[in-house]
PDB file of C-alpha atoms in Angstrom:
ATOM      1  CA  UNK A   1      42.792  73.540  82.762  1.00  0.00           C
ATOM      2  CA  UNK A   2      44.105  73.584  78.547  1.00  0.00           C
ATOM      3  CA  UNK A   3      45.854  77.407  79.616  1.00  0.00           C
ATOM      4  CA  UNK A   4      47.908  75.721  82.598  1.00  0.00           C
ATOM      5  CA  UNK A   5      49.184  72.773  80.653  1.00  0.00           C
ATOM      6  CA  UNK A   6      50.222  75.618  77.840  1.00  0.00           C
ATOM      7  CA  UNK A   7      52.591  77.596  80.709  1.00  0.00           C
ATOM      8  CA  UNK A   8      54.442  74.925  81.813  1.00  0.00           C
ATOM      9  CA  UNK A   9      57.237  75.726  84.091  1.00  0.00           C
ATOM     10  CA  UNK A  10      60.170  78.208  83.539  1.00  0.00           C
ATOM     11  CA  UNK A  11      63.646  77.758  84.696  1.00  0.00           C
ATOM     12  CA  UNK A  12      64.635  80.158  87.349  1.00  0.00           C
ATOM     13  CA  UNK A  13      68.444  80.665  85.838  1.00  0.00           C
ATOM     14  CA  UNK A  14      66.850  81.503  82.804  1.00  0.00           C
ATOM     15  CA  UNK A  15      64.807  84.616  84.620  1.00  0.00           C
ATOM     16  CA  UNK A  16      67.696  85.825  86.491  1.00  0.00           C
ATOM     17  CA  UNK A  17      70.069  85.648  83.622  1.00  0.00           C
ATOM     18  CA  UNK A  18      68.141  88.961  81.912  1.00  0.00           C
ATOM     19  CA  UNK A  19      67.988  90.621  85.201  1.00  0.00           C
ATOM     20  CA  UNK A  20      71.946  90.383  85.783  1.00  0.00           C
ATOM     21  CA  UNK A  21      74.048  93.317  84.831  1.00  0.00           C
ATOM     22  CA  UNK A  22      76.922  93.053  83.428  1.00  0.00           C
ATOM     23  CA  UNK A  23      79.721  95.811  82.997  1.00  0.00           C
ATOM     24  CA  UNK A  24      82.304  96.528  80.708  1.00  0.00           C
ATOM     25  CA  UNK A  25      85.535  97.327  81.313  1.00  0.00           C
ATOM     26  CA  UNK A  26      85.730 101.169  81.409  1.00  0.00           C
ATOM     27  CA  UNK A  27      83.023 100.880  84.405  1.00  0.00           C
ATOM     28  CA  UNK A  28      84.930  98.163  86.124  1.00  0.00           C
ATOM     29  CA  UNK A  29      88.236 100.019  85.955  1.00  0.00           C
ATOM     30  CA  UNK A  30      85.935 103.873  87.600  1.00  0.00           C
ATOM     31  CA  UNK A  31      84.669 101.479  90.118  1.00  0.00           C
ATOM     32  CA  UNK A  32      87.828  99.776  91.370  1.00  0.00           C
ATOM     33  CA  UNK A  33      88.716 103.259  91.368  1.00  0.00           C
ATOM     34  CA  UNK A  34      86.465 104.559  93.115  1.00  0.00           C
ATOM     35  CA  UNK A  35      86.881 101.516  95.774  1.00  0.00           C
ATOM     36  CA  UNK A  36      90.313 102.381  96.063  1.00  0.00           C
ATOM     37  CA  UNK A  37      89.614 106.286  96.995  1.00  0.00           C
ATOM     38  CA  UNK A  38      86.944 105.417  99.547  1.00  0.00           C
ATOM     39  CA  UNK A  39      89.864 103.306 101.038  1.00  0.00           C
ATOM     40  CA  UNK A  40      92.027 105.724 101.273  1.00  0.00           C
ATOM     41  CA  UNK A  41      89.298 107.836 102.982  1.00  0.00           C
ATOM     42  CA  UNK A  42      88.742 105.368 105.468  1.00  0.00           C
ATOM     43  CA  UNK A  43      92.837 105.453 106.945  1.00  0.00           C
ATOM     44  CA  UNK A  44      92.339 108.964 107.720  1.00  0.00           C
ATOM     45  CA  UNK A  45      89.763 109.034 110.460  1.00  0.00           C
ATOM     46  CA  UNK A  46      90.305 110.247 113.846  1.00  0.00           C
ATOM     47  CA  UNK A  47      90.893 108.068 116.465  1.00  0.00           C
ATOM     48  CA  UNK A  48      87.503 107.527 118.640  1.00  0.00           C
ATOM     49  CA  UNK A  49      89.248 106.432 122.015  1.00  0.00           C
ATOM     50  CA  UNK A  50      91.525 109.769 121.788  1.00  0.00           C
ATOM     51  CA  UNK A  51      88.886 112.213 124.141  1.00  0.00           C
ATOM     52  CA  UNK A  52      88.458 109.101 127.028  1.00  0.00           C
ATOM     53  CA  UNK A  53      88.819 110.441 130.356  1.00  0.00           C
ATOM     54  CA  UNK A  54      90.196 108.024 132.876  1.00  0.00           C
ATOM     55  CA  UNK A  55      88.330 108.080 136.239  1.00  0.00           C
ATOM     56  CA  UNK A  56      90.635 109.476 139.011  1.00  0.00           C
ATOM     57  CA  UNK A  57      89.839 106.689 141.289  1.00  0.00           C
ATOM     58  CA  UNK A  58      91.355 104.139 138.630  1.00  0.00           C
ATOM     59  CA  UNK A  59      94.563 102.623 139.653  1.00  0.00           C
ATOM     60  CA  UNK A  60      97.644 104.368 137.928  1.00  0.00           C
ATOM     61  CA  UNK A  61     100.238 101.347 137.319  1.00  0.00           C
ATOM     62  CA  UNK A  62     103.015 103.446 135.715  1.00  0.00           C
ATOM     63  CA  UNK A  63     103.320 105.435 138.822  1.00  0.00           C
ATOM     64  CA  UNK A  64     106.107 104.480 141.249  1.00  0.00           C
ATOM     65  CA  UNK A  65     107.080 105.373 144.514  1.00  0.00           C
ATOM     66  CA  UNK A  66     109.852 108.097 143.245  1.00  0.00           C
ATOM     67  CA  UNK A  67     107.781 109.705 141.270  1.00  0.00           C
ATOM     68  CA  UNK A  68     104.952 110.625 143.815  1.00  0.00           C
ATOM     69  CA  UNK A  69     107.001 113.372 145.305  1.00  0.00           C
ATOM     70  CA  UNK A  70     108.602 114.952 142.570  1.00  0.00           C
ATOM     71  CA  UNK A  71     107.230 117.092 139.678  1.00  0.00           C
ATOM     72  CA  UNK A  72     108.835 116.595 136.417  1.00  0.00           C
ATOM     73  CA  UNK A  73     107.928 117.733 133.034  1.00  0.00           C
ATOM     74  CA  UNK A  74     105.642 115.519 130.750  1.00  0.00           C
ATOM     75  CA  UNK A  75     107.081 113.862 127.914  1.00  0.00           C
ATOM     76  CA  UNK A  76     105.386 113.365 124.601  1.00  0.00           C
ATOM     77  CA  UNK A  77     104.820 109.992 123.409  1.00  0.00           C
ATOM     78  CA  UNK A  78     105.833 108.949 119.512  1.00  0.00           C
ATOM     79  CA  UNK A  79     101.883 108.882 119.100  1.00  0.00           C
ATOM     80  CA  UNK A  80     101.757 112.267 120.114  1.00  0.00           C
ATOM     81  CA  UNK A  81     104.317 113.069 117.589  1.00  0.00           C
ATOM     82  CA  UNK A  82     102.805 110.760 115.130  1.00  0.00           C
ATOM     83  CA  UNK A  83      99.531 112.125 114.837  1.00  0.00           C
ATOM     84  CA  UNK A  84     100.909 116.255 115.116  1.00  0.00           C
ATOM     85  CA  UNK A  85     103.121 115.613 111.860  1.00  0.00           C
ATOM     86  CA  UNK A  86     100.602 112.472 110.057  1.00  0.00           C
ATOM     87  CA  UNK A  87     100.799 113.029 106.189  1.00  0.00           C
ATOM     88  CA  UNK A  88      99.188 111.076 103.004  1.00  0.00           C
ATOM     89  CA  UNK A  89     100.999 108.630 101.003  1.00  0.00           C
ATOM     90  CA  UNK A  90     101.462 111.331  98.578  1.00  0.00           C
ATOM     91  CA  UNK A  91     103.020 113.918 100.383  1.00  0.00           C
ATOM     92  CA  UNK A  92     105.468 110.962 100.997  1.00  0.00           C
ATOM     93  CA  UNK A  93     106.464 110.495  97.699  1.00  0.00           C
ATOM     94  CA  UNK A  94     106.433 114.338  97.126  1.00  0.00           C
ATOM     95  CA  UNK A  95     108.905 114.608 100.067  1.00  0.00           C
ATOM     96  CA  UNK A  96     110.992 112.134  99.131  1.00  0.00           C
ATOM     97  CA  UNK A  97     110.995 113.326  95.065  1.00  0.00           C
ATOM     98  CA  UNK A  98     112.447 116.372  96.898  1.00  0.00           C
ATOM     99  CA  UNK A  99     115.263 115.024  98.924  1.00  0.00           C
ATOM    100  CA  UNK A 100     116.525 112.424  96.568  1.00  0.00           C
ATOM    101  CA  UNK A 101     116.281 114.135  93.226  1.00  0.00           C
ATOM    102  CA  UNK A 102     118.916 111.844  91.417  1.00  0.00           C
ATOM    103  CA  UNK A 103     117.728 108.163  90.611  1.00  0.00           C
ATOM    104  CA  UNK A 104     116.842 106.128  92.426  1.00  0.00           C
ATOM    105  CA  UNK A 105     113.774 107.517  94.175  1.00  0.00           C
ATOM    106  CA  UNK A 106     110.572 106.295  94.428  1.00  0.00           C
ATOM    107  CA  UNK A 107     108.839 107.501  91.342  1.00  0.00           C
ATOM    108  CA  UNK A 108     112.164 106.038  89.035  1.00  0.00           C
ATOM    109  CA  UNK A 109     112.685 102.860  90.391  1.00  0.00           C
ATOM    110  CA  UNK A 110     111.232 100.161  88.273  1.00  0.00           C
ATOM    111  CA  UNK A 111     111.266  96.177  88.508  1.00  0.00           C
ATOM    112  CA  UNK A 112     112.032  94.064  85.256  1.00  0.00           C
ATOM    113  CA  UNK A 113     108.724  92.282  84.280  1.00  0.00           C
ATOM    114  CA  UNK A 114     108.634  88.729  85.166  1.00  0.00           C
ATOM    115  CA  UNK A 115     108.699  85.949  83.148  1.00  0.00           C
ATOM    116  CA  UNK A 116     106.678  84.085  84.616  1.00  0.00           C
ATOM    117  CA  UNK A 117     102.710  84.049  84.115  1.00  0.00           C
ATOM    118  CA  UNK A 118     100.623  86.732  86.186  1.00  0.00           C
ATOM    119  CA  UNK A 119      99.157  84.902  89.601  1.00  0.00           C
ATOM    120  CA  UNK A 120      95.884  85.730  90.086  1.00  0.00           C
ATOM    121  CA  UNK A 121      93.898  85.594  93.705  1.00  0.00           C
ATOM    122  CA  UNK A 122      90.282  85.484  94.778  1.00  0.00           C
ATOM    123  CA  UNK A 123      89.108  88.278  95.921  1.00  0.00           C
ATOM    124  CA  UNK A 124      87.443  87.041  99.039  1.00  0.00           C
ATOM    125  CA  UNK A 125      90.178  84.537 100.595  1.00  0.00           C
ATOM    126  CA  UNK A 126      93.452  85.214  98.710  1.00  0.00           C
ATOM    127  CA  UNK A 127      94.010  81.659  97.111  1.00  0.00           C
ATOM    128  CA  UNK A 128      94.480  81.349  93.741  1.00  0.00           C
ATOM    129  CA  UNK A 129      91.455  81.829  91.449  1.00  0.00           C
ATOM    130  CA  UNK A 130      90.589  80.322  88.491  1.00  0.00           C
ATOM    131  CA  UNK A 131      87.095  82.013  87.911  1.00  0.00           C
ATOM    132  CA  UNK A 132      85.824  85.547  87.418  1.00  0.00           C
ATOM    133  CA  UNK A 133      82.466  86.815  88.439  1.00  0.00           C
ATOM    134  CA  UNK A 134      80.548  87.944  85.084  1.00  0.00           C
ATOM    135  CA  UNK A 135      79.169  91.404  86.428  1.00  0.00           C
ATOM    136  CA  UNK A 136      81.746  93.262  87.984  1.00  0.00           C
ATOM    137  CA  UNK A 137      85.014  90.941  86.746  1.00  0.00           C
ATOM    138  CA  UNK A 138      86.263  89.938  90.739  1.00  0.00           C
ATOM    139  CA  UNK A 139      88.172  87.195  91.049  1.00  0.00           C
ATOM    140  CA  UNK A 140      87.019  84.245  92.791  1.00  0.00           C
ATOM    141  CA  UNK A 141      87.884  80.701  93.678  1.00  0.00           C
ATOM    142  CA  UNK A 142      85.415  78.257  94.922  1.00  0.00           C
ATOM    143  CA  UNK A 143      81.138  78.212  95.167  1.00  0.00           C
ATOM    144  CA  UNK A 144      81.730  79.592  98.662  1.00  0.00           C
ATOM    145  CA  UNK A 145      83.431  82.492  97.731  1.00  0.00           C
ATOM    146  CA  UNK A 146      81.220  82.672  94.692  1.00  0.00           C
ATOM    147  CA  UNK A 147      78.360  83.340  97.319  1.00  0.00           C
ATOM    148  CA  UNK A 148      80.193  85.383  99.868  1.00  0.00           C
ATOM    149  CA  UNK A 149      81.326  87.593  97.222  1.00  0.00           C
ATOM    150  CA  UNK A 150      77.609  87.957  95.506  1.00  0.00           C
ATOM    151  CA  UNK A 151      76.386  88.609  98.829  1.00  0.00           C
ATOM    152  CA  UNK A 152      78.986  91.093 100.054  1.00  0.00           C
ATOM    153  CA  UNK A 153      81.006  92.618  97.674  1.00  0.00           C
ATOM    154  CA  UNK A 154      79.633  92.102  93.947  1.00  0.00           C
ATOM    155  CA  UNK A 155      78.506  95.585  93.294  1.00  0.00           C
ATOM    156  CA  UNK A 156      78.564  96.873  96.180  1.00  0.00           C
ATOM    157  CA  UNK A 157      79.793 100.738  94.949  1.00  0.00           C
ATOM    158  CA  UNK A 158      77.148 101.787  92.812  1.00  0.00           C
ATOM    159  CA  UNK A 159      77.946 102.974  89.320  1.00  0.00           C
TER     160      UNK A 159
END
């Protein structure tokens, strides 16, 4: 009975705090990176409706009466078009480096810095934050977001 009176009770923030990881800034700034190139993955996937074959007893509504009886070559939608000739954000800039090689193009034009102080946003709702999460450095706003984010997002690519 003396060696459970000699225990007593432990706080539970206390026991978590030496479990939590915290990262420096050189770690923060490879996985932001990192976050950013899986994003730019992710806007180059093929689209999964594309191969959908329409049943041939479905009603056609762009059909009209005129067009029944006479054959007349398909056009090519924009999409079509769209998709043939789709490049990255850096052939882009590459193209447009080439065809407007005097200033200003996209890679010299530059906007005075403000004089104002920087805003800063939470990271899960976009309203202005006013605390940052001590193991990966996100911005947050509110408990909340505080919870969503710890639950979601805080380290969520792996170092």
């Amino acid at each position: 009975m003396s060696s459970k009176v000699g225990m007593g009770r432990e706080s539970g923030r206390l026991k978590d705090a030496d479990k939590k990881k915290v990262l420096d800034t050189a770690t923060r700034n490879r996985r932001a990176r990192r976050a950013l190139e899986s994003l730019e993955m992710d806007n180059y996937q093929q689209d999964p409706h594309a191969d959908i074959v329409l049943n041939k007893k479905a009603p056609k509504f762009l059909d009209t009466i005129e067009a029944k009886g006479a054959r007349r070559k398909k056009e090519k939608s924009a999409e079509y078009y769209k998709q043939k000739f789709r490049r990255t954000f850096d052939q882009l800039i590459e193209a447009d480096q080439f065809n407007n090689r005097d200033p200003p193009n996209y890679n010299t034009i530059e906007a005075p810095s403000s004089n104002l102080p920087r805003r800063i946003f939470c990271a899960v709702c976009g309203f202005r934050s006013s605390y940052t999460c001590t193991t990966c450095g996100a911005r947050y706003c509110c408990i909340p977001c505080l919870g969503t984010h710890q639950a979601t997002r805080c380290l969520k690519w792996a170092v």
